[in-house]
Amino acid sequence: KETIASHYGKHHATYVTKLNGLVEGTENAKKDLADLVKTTDGGLFNNAAQHWNHSFYWNSLSPSGGGEPKGAIKAAIEQDFGSFQKFKDDFSANAAGHFGSGWVWLVKGTDGKLKIHQTHDAGNPLRDGAGVPLLTCDVWEHAYYVDYRNDRPSYVKAWWNLVNWDFANNNLAKA
């Protein structure tokens, strides 16, 4: 409860508040969030991307999530990684081993294959052309420090219990 209150109620909310202040009364106020992520720099980019990334992260989670994927996302994972367990092991290793703060993503690459993609700080696959985001895991310390201190691998293990496979399937269908 404390983690969510801090993560959503403070960190994410601060990005939204700062972004609103930066775009107010400018041409950027008319742009959608994804356009801001793709086209801006500096503080405007950082706050837009962190708002987008966090919104995507919350949708990547569900209290009724977890377990193995089903449907098209399961088939794509098995095709491109060999098995769900191989994908889970690789994704977990990327998330636990990510240096510093950032995000680990499952994306549908420009070649049509699913890939694990890491970004640092406010980085985002929309911005760097890595592909279409399907799921993400936030590996900034504020995502897990209250509950797990510096034990990121335990946070990543728990993250799998909340993965929203329906969200991933919807993103894959639109990709």
PDB file of C-alpha atoms in Angstrom:
ATOM      1  CA  LYS A   1       0.000   0.000   0.000  1.00  0.00           C
ATOM      2  CA  GLU A   2       2.801   2.425   0.914  1.00  0.00           C
ATOM      3  CA  THR A   3       4.669   1.604  -2.306  1.00  0.00           C
ATOM      4  CA  ILE A   4       1.635   2.368  -4.472  1.00  0.00           C
ATOM      5  CA  ALA A   5       0.839   5.538  -2.540  1.00  0.00           C
ATOM      6  CA  SER A   6       4.380   6.769  -3.029  1.00  0.00           C
ATOM      7  CA  HIS A   7       4.886   5.517  -6.575  1.00  0.00           C
ATOM      8  CA  TYR A   8       1.539   6.576  -8.010  1.00  0.00           C
ATOM      9  CA  GLY A   9       0.550   9.352  -5.643  1.00  0.00           C
ATOM     10  CA  LYS A  10       3.909  11.100  -5.505  1.00  0.00           C
ATOM     11  CA  HIS A  11       6.294  10.101  -8.284  1.00  0.00           C
ATOM     12  CA  HIS A  12       3.814   9.683 -11.131  1.00  0.00           C
ATOM     13  CA  ALA A  13       1.673  12.599  -9.945  1.00  0.00           C
ATOM     14  CA  THR A  14       4.733  14.867  -9.869  1.00  0.00           C
ATOM     15  CA  TYR A  15       5.534  14.067 -13.515  1.00  0.00           C
ATOM     16  CA  VAL A  16       1.955  14.919 -14.490  1.00  0.00           C
ATOM     17  CA  THR A  17       1.957  18.189 -12.530  1.00  0.00           C
ATOM     18  CA  LYS A  18       5.322  19.280 -13.931  1.00  0.00           C
ATOM     19  CA  LEU A  19       4.304  18.328 -17.478  1.00  0.00           C
ATOM     20  CA  ASN A  20       1.063  20.301 -17.217  1.00  0.00           C
ATOM     21  CA  GLY A  21       3.022  23.348 -16.065  1.00  0.00           C
ATOM     22  CA  LEU A  22       5.525  23.011 -18.907  1.00  0.00           C
ATOM     23  CA  VAL A  23       2.916  22.782 -21.676  1.00  0.00           C
ATOM     24  CA  GLU A  24       0.364  25.260 -20.336  1.00  0.00           C
ATOM     25  CA  GLY A  25      -0.179  28.089 -22.817  1.00  0.00           C
ATOM     26  CA  THR A  26       2.163  26.597 -25.437  1.00  0.00           C
ATOM     27  CA  GLU A  27       1.655  24.778 -28.740  1.00  0.00           C
ATOM     28  CA  ASN A  28       2.690  21.607 -26.911  1.00  0.00           C
ATOM     29  CA  ALA A  29      -0.555  21.745 -24.912  1.00  0.00           C
ATOM     30  CA  LYS A  30      -2.361  20.594 -28.089  1.00  0.00           C
ATOM     31  CA  LYS A  31      -0.130  17.554 -28.660  1.00  0.00           C
ATOM     32  CA  ASP A  32      -0.978  14.144 -27.338  1.00  0.00           C
ATOM     33  CA  LEU A  33       1.360  12.507 -24.844  1.00  0.00           C
ATOM     34  CA  ALA A  34       2.938  10.090 -27.345  1.00  0.00           C
ATOM     35  CA  ASP A  35       3.793  13.009 -29.652  1.00  0.00           C
ATOM     36  CA  LEU A  36       5.480  14.814 -26.777  1.00  0.00           C
ATOM     37  CA  VAL A  37       7.511  11.688 -26.016  1.00  0.00           C
ATOM     38  CA  LYS A  38       8.600  11.402 -29.650  1.00  0.00           C
ATOM     39  CA  THR A  39       9.335  15.059 -30.389  1.00  0.00           C
ATOM     40  CA  THR A  40      10.506  16.954 -27.304  1.00  0.00           C
ATOM     41  CA  ASP A  41      13.724  17.203 -25.313  1.00  0.00           C
ATOM     42  CA  GLY A  42      14.968  18.172 -21.868  1.00  0.00           C
ATOM     43  CA  GLY A  43      12.553  18.565 -18.979  1.00  0.00           C
ATOM     44  CA  LEU A  44       9.513  18.453 -21.232  1.00  0.00           C
ATOM     45  CA  PHE A  45      10.588  15.092 -22.660  1.00  0.00           C
ATOM     46  CA  ASN A  46      11.520  13.701 -19.234  1.00  0.00           C
ATOM     47  CA  ASN A  47       8.163  14.540 -17.680  1.00  0.00           C
ATOM     48  CA  ALA A  48       6.123  13.495 -20.735  1.00  0.00           C
ATOM     49  CA  ALA A  49       7.979  10.198 -21.066  1.00  0.00           C
ATOM     50  CA  GLN A  50       7.801   9.412 -17.365  1.00  0.00           C
ATOM     51  CA  HIS A  51       4.059  10.114 -17.391  1.00  0.00           C
ATOM     52  CA  TRP A  52       3.615   7.895 -20.478  1.00  0.00           C
ATOM     53  CA  ASN A  53       5.882   5.155 -19.100  1.00  0.00           C
ATOM     54  CA  HIS A  54       4.168   5.095 -15.722  1.00  0.00           C
ATOM     55  CA  SER A  55       0.677   5.047 -17.268  1.00  0.00           C
ATOM     56  CA  PHE A  56       1.777   2.136 -19.441  1.00  0.00           C
ATOM     57  CA  TYR A  57       3.312   0.412 -16.410  1.00  0.00           C
ATOM     58  CA  TRP A  58       0.084   0.656 -14.382  1.00  0.00           C
ATOM     59  CA  ASN A  59      -1.792  -0.889 -17.315  1.00  0.00           C
ATOM     60  CA  SER A  60       0.824  -3.652 -17.519  1.00  0.00           C
ATOM     61  CA  LEU A  61      -0.315  -4.740 -14.052  1.00  0.00           C
ATOM     62  CA  SER A  62      -3.564  -6.240 -12.807  1.00  0.00           C
ATOM     63  CA  PRO A  63      -4.603  -7.593  -9.409  1.00  0.00           C
ATOM     64  CA  SER A  64      -6.019 -10.557 -11.323  1.00  0.00           C
ATOM     65  CA  GLY A  65      -2.934 -10.844 -13.541  1.00  0.00           C
ATOM     66  CA  GLY A  66       0.039 -13.140 -13.478  1.00  0.00           C
ATOM     67  CA  GLY A  67       0.387 -16.727 -14.516  1.00  0.00           C
ATOM     68  CA  GLU A  68       1.231 -17.756 -18.030  1.00  0.00           C
ATOM     69  CA  PRO A  69       0.114 -15.724 -21.022  1.00  0.00           C
ATOM     70  CA  LYS A  70      -2.714 -16.843 -23.245  1.00  0.00           C
ATOM     71  CA  GLY A  71      -3.782 -16.147 -26.792  1.00  0.00           C
ATOM     72  CA  ALA A  72      -1.681 -14.391 -29.407  1.00  0.00           C
ATOM     73  CA  ILE A  73       0.908 -13.078 -26.945  1.00  0.00           C
ATOM     74  CA  LYS A  74       1.593 -16.636 -25.749  1.00  0.00           C
ATOM     75  CA  ALA A  75       2.034 -17.860 -29.320  1.00  0.00           C
ATOM     76  CA  ALA A  76       4.346 -14.943 -30.192  1.00  0.00           C
ATOM     77  CA  ILE A  77       6.453 -15.436 -27.043  1.00  0.00           C
ATOM     78  CA  GLU A  78       6.827 -19.144 -27.757  1.00  0.00           C
ATOM     79  CA  GLN A  79       7.728 -18.465 -31.379  1.00  0.00           C
ATOM     80  CA  ASP A  80      10.302 -15.744 -30.681  1.00  0.00           C
ATOM     81  CA  PHE A  81      11.796 -16.965 -27.382  1.00  0.00           C
ATOM     82  CA  GLY A  82      11.276 -20.726 -27.658  1.00  0.00           C
ATOM     83  CA  SER A  83       9.142 -20.980 -24.523  1.00  0.00           C
ATOM     84  CA  PHE A  84       7.423 -18.807 -21.954  1.00  0.00           C
ATOM     85  CA  GLN A  85       9.941 -19.930 -19.317  1.00  0.00           C
ATOM     86  CA  LYS A  86      12.878 -18.844 -21.509  1.00  0.00           C
ATOM     87  CA  PHE A  87      11.234 -15.454 -22.064  1.00  0.00           C
ATOM     88  CA  LYS A  88      10.478 -15.078 -18.348  1.00  0.00           C
ATOM     89  CA  ASP A  89      14.061 -15.982 -17.412  1.00  0.00           C
ATOM     90  CA  ASP A  90      15.530 -13.571 -19.990  1.00  0.00           C
ATOM     91  CA  PHE A  91      13.166 -10.723 -19.072  1.00  0.00           C
ATOM     92  CA  SER A  92      13.828 -11.245 -15.359  1.00  0.00           C
ATOM     93  CA  ALA A  93      17.601 -11.248 -15.906  1.00  0.00           C
ATOM     94  CA  ASN A  94      17.336  -8.006 -17.894  1.00  0.00           C
ATOM     95  CA  ALA A  95      15.168  -6.367 -15.236  1.00  0.00           C
ATOM     96  CA  ALA A  96      17.219  -7.541 -12.255  1.00  0.00           C
ATOM     97  CA  GLY A  97      20.503  -6.730 -13.986  1.00  0.00           C
ATOM     98  CA  HIS A  98      19.559  -3.364 -15.465  1.00  0.00           C
ATOM     99  CA  PHE A  99      22.237  -0.874 -14.488  1.00  0.00           C
ATOM    100  CA  GLY A 100      20.792   2.160 -12.767  1.00  0.00           C
ATOM    101  CA  SER A 101      17.245   3.370 -13.201  1.00  0.00           C
ATOM    102  CA  GLY A 102      14.939   2.740 -16.109  1.00  0.00           C
ATOM    103  CA  TRP A 103      12.549   0.342 -17.740  1.00  0.00           C
ATOM    104  CA  VAL A 104      12.513  -3.128 -19.247  1.00  0.00           C
ATOM    105  CA  TRP A 105      10.041  -3.613 -22.067  1.00  0.00           C
ATOM    106  CA  LEU A 106       8.563  -6.384 -24.148  1.00  0.00           C
ATOM    107  CA  VAL A 107       8.261  -4.866 -27.618  1.00  0.00           C
ATOM    108  CA  LYS A 108       7.241  -6.019 -31.047  1.00  0.00           C
ATOM    109  CA  GLY A 109      10.293  -4.991 -33.028  1.00  0.00           C
ATOM    110  CA  THR A 110      10.280  -3.373 -36.430  1.00  0.00           C
ATOM    111  CA  ASP A 111      11.127  -6.820 -37.861  1.00  0.00           C
ATOM    112  CA  GLY A 112       7.895  -8.219 -36.387  1.00  0.00           C
ATOM    113  CA  LYS A 113       9.632 -10.279 -33.691  1.00  0.00           C
ATOM    114  CA  LEU A 114       9.147  -9.856 -29.952  1.00  0.00           C
ATOM    115  CA  LYS A 115      12.189  -8.512 -28.144  1.00  0.00           C
ATOM    116  CA  ILE A 116      13.251  -7.504 -24.657  1.00  0.00           C
ATOM    117  CA  HIS A 117      14.351  -3.876 -24.682  1.00  0.00           C
ATOM    118  CA  GLN A 118      15.928  -1.808 -21.915  1.00  0.00           C
ATOM    119  CA  THR A 119      15.775   1.967 -21.583  1.00  0.00           C
ATOM    120  CA  HIS A 120      17.447   4.223 -19.044  1.00  0.00           C
ATOM    121  CA  ASP A 121      15.873   7.051 -17.114  1.00  0.00           C
ATOM    122  CA  ALA A 122      12.837   8.294 -19.102  1.00  0.00           C
ATOM    123  CA  GLY A 123      13.742   6.303 -22.218  1.00  0.00           C
ATOM    124  CA  ASN A 124      10.900   4.896 -24.255  1.00  0.00           C
ATOM    125  CA  PRO A 125      10.646   2.532 -27.255  1.00  0.00           C
ATOM    126  CA  LEU A 126       8.366   5.027 -29.048  1.00  0.00           C
ATOM    127  CA  ARG A 127      11.232   7.497 -28.947  1.00  0.00           C
ATOM    128  CA  ASP A 128      14.135   5.234 -29.832  1.00  0.00           C
ATOM    129  CA  GLY A 129      12.388   3.239 -32.558  1.00  0.00           C
ATOM    130  CA  ALA A 130      12.780  -0.138 -30.827  1.00  0.00           C
ATOM    131  CA  GLY A 131       9.250  -1.164 -31.691  1.00  0.00           C
ATOM    132  CA  VAL A 132       5.756  -1.205 -30.265  1.00  0.00           C
ATOM    133  CA  PRO A 133       5.624  -1.558 -26.464  1.00  0.00           C
ATOM    134  CA  LEU A 134       3.572  -4.510 -25.227  1.00  0.00           C
ATOM    135  CA  LEU A 135       4.483  -4.625 -21.494  1.00  0.00           C
ATOM    136  CA  THR A 136       6.916  -2.879 -19.177  1.00  0.00           C
ATOM    137  CA  CYS A 137       8.536  -3.337 -15.794  1.00  0.00           C
ATOM    138  CA  ASP A 138       9.642  -0.215 -13.926  1.00  0.00           C
ATOM    139  CA  VAL A 139      13.123  -0.752 -12.483  1.00  0.00           C
ATOM    140  CA  TRP A 140      13.510   2.641 -10.847  1.00  0.00           C
ATOM    141  CA  GLU A 141      14.131   2.129  -7.119  1.00  0.00           C
ATOM    142  CA  HIS A 142      10.943   3.991  -6.190  1.00  0.00           C
ATOM    143  CA  ALA A 143       8.981   1.108  -7.750  1.00  0.00           C
ATOM    144  CA  TYR A 144      10.202  -1.373  -5.172  1.00  0.00           C
ATOM    145  CA  TYR A 145      12.355   0.163  -2.437  1.00  0.00           C
ATOM    146  CA  VAL A 146       9.691   0.387   0.281  1.00  0.00           C
ATOM    147  CA  ASP A 147       8.821  -3.314  -0.031  1.00  0.00           C
ATOM    148  CA  TYR A 148      12.092  -4.828  -1.242  1.00  0.00           C
ATOM    149  CA  ARG A 149      14.825  -2.324  -0.280  1.00  0.00           C
ATOM    150  CA  ASN A 150      17.678  -3.024  -2.686  1.00  0.00           C
ATOM    151  CA  ASP A 151      16.464  -6.526  -3.605  1.00  0.00           C
ATOM    152  CA  ARG A 152      15.391  -5.851  -7.191  1.00  0.00           C
ATOM    153  CA  PRO A 153      15.325  -9.574  -8.128  1.00  0.00           C
ATOM    154  CA  SER A 154      12.595 -10.210  -5.517  1.00  0.00           C
ATOM    155  CA  TYR A 155      10.570  -7.271  -6.861  1.00  0.00           C
ATOM    156  CA  VAL A 156      10.876  -8.650 -10.403  1.00  0.00           C
ATOM    157  CA  LYS A 157       9.780 -12.097  -9.192  1.00  0.00           C
ATOM    158  CA  ALA A 158       6.701 -10.537  -7.552  1.00  0.00           C
ATOM    159  CA  TRP A 159       6.013  -8.416 -10.676  1.00  0.00           C
ATOM    160  CA  TRP A 160       5.224 -11.616 -12.596  1.00  0.00           C
ATOM    161  CA  ASN A 161       2.262 -12.222 -10.266  1.00  0.00           C
ATOM    162  CA  LEU A 162       0.610  -9.033 -11.559  1.00  0.00           C
ATOM    163  CA  VAL A 163       1.402  -9.073 -15.287  1.00  0.00           C
ATOM    164  CA  ASN A 164      -1.668  -8.065 -17.294  1.00  0.00           C
ATOM    165  CA  TRP A 165      -1.608 -10.445 -20.245  1.00  0.00           C
ATOM    166  CA  ASP A 166      -4.885  -9.034 -21.589  1.00  0.00           C
ATOM    167  CA  PHE A 167      -3.184  -5.635 -21.918  1.00  0.00           C
ATOM    168  CA  ALA A 168      -0.245  -7.262 -23.717  1.00  0.00           C
ATOM    169  CA  ASN A 169      -2.626  -9.087 -26.072  1.00  0.00           C
ATOM    170  CA  ASN A 170      -4.461  -5.830 -26.850  1.00  0.00           C
ATOM    171  CA  ASN A 171      -1.178  -4.047 -27.589  1.00  0.00           C
ATOM    172  CA  LEU A 172      -0.001  -6.903 -29.792  1.00  0.00           C
ATOM    173  CA  ALA A 173      -3.275  -6.831 -31.735  1.00  0.00           C
ATOM    174  CA  LYS A 174      -2.774  -3.103 -32.443  1.00  0.00           C
ATOM    175  CA  ALA A 175       0.925  -3.480 -33.346  1.00  0.00           C
TER     176      ALA A 175
END
